[in-house]
XYZ file of C-alpha atoms in Angstrom:
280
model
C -15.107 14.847 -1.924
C -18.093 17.079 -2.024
C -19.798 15.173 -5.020
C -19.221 12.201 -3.020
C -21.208 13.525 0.189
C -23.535 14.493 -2.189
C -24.234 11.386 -3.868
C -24.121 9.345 -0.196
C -26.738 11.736 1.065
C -28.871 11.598 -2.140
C -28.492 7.570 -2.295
C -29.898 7.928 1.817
C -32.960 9.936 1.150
C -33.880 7.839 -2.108
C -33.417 4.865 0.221
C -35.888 6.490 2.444
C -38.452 7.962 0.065
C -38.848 4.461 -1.643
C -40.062 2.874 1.716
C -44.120 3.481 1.812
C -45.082 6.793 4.113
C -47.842 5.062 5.685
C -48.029 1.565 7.609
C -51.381 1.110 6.950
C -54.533 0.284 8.932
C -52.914 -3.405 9.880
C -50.005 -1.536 10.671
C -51.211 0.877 13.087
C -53.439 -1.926 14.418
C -50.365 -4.182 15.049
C -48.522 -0.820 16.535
C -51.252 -0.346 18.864
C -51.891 -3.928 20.592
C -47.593 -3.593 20.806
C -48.275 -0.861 22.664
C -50.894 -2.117 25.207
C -48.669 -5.229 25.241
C -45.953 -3.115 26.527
C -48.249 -1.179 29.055
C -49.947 -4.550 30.567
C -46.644 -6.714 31.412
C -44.670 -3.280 32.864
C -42.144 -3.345 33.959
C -41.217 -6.846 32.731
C -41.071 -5.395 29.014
C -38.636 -2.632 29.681
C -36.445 -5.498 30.146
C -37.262 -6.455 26.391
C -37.594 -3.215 25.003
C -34.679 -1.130 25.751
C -31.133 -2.014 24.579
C -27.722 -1.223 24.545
C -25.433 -0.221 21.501
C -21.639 0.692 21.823
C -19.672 3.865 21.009
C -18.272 2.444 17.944
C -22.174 0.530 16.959
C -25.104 2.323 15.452
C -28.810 0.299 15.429
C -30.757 0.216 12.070
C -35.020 -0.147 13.345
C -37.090 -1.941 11.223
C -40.858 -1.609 12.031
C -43.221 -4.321 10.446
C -39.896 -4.633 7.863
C -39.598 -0.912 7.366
C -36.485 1.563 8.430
C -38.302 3.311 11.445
C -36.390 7.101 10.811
C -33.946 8.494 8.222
C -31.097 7.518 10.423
C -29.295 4.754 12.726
C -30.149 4.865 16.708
C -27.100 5.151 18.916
C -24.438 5.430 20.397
C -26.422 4.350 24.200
C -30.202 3.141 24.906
C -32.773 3.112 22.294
C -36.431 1.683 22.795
C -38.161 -1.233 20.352
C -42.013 -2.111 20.460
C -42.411 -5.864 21.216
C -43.078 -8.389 18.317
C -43.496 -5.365 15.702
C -39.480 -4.053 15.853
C -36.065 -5.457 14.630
C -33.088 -3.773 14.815
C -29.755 -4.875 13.306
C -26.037 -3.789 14.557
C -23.544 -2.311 12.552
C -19.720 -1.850 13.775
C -18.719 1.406 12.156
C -15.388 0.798 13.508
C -12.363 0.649 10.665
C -11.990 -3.180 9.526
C -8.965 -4.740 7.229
C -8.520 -7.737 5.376
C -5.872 -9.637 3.562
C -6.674 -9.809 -0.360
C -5.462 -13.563 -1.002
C -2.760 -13.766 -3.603
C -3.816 -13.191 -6.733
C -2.438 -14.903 -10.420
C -2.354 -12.121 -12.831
C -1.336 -11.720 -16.383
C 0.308 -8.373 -17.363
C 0.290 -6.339 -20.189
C 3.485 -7.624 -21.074
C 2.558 -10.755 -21.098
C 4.155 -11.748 -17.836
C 2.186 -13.827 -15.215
C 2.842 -12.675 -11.538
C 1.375 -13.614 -8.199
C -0.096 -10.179 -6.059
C -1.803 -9.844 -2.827
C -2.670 -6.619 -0.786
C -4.080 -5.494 2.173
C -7.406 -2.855 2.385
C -8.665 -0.683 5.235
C -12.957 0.214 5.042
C -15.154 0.782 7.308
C -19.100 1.686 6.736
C -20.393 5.328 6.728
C -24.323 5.052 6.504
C -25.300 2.095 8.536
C -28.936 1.876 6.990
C -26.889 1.820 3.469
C -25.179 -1.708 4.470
C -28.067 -3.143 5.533
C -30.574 -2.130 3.222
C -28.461 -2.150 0.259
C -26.475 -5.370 0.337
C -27.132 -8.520 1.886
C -23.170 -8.851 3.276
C -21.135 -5.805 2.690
C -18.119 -7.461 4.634
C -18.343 -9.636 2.015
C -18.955 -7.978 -0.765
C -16.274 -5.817 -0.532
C -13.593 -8.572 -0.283
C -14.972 -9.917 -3.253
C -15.144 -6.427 -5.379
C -11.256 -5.795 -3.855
C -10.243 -8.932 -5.648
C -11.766 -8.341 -8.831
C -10.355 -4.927 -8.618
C -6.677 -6.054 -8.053
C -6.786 -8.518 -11.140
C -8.860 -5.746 -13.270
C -5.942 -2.675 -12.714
C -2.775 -4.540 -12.254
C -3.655 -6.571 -15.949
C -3.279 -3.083 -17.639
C 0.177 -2.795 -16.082
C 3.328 -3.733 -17.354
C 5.472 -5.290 -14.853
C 7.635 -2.703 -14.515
C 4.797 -0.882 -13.679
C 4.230 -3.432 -10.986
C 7.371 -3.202 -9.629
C 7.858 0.558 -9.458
C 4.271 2.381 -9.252
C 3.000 0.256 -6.191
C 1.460 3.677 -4.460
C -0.384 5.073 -7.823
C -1.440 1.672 -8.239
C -2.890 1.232 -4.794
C -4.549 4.874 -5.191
C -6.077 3.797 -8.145
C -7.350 1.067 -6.635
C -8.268 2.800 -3.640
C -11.019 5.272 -5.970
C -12.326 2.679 -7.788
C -13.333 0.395 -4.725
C -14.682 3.652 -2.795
C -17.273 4.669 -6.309
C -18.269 1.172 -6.518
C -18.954 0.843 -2.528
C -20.748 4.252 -2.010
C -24.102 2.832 -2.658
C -23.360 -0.024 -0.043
C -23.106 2.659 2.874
C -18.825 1.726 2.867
C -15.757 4.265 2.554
C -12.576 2.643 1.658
C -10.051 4.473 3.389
C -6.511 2.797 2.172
C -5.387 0.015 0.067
C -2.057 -1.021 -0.005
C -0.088 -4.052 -2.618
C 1.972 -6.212 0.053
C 3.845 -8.456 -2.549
C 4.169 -9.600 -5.915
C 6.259 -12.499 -6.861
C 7.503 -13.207 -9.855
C 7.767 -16.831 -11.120
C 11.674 -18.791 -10.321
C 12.779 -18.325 -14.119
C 11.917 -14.540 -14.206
C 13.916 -13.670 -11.013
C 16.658 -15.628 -12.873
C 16.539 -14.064 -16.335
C 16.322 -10.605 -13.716
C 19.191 -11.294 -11.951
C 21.181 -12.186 -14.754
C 20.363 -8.961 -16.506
C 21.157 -6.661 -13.440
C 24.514 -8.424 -13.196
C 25.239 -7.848 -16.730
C 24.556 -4.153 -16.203
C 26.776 -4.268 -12.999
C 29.461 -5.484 -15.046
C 29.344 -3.016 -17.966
C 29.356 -0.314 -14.826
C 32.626 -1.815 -13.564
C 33.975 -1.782 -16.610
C 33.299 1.519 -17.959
C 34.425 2.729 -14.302
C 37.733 0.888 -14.861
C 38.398 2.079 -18.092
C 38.160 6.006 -16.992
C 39.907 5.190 -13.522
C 43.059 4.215 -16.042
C 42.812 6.963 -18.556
C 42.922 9.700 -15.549
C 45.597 7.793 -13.832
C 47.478 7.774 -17.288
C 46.728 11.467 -17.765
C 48.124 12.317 -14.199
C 51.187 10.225 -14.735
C 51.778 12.542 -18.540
C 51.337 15.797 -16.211
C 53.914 13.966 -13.447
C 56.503 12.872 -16.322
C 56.482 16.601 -17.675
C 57.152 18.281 -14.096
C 60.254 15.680 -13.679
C 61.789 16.619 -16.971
C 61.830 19.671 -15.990
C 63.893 19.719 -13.308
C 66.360 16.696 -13.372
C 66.864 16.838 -9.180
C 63.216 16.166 -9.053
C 63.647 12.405 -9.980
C 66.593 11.867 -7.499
C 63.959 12.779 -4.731
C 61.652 10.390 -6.501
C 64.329 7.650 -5.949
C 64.795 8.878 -2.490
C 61.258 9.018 -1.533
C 60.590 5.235 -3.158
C 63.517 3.846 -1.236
C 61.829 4.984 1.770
C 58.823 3.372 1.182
C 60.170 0.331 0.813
C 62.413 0.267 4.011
C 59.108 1.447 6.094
C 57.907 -2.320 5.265
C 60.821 -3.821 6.685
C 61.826 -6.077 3.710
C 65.006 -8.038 3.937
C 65.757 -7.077 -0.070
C 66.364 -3.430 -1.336
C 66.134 -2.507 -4.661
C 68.824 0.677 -5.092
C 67.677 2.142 -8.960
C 70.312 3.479 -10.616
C 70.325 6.308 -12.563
C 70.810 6.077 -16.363
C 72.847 8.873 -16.904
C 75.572 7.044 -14.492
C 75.214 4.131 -17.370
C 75.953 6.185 -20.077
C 78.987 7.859 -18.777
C 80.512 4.379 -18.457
C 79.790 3.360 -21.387
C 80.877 6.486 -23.599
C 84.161 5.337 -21.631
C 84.108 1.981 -22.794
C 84.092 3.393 -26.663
């Protein structure tokens, strides 16, 4: 941050020192009848002379097509000679724009549609104007390129997953490549990226493969614990043969809670056998 301020402040005073000291004997000449101009139709000039800027406005002077002082007049009133001054208006306020959906081809070799959305506003109002003929414009134009320029060394997963180091990314390179234009990005976000109809297909079908070799898996391990509990039950029973008559007690009450017109009584084996060592 502090080799940034540095560089703004030393891009300013270049700006400055490359503008001629002197206005010359013409100048001063032309500075001079302003002047008396201004003096002889009094107070009808103040009318001309003094405007108006608002909080969020700064002034740039230009006298004879020179940048009067080393900085931008206002906030308030500010005075102008007649005929020899200019002043432009800057709105330092923060201003956002829509980057229009961009066709890009990733690393991958995947082609994808992305558009975003960056905050700037301008921090050296004699920068802007001096510097670029339309920063407004030039910085919608460099946000575009930039989009297309870091999202083509992505892979689409990449895309898809990084969206905030991808934005920050973006975010640095827009605010080095502005600084000489007098304009701070402040935030750049990606708002969408679609991919094209057969992708999202080929996508889909993949995740619901996956979801299905989940369920499976899940399926498989719900049945070997349940088998495992039901070895552990089966070796507590045969223990103690009174445990399974409560088993059949407890089973015939379940069923008669769910008021069913057929009951199934189990009979015990052991009943069976006795009959049928009878029978021999």
């Amino acid at each position: 941050m502090e080799s940034q301020d540095k560089r703004r402040n030393v891009s300013e005073q270049n700006l400055i020192d490359e503008s001629p000291s002197g206005l010359g004997c013409c100048g001063w000449i032309l500075v001079i009848l302003s002047y008396l101009m201004f003096i002889i139709t009094f107070p009808l000039s103040v009318w001309m002379c003094i405007k108006i800027v608002q909080e969020y406005e700064r002034a740039v002077i230009f006298r004879l097509g020179r940048i009067t002082s080393g900085k931008a007049k206002g906030p308030g009133i500010f005075f102008v000679l007649p005929c020899t001054d200019t002043f432009v208006k800057v709105d330092m306020r923060t201003i956002s724009f829509d980057i229009p959906p961009q066709e890009i081809l990733t690393k991958d070799s995947v082609t994808v549609c992305v558009d975003g959305v960056v905050f700037f506003r301008v921090h050296s109002a004699i920068a802007s104007v001096a510097n670029v003929s339309d920063s407004d414009q030039a910085t919608r134009l460099l946000a575009q390129t930039t989009l297309r320029n870091v999202l083509g060394t992505k892979n689409l997963s990449q895309i898809l997953s990084d969206r905030e180091e991808i934005a920050h990314n973006m975010q640095v390179t827009l605010d080095e490549a502005t600084d000489d234009w007098g304009i701070k990005v402040e935030r750049v976000e990606i708002k969408d990226v679609k991919l094209p109809l057969q992708m999202q297909r080929s996508m889909a079908a993949e995740a619901e493969a996956t979801r299905e070799a989940r369920a499976k898996v899940i399926a498989a391990e719900g049945e070997m614990n349940a088998s495992r509990a039901l070895k552990e039950a089966s070796l507590v029973i045969a223990e103690s043969p009174s445990a399974l008559q409560l088993r059949y007690l407890q089973t015939l009450t379940t069923i008669a809670s769910e008021k069913n017109s057929t009951i199934v009584f189990p009979l015990p084996i052991d009943l069976l056998q006795g009959f049928m060592s009878k029978g021999k």
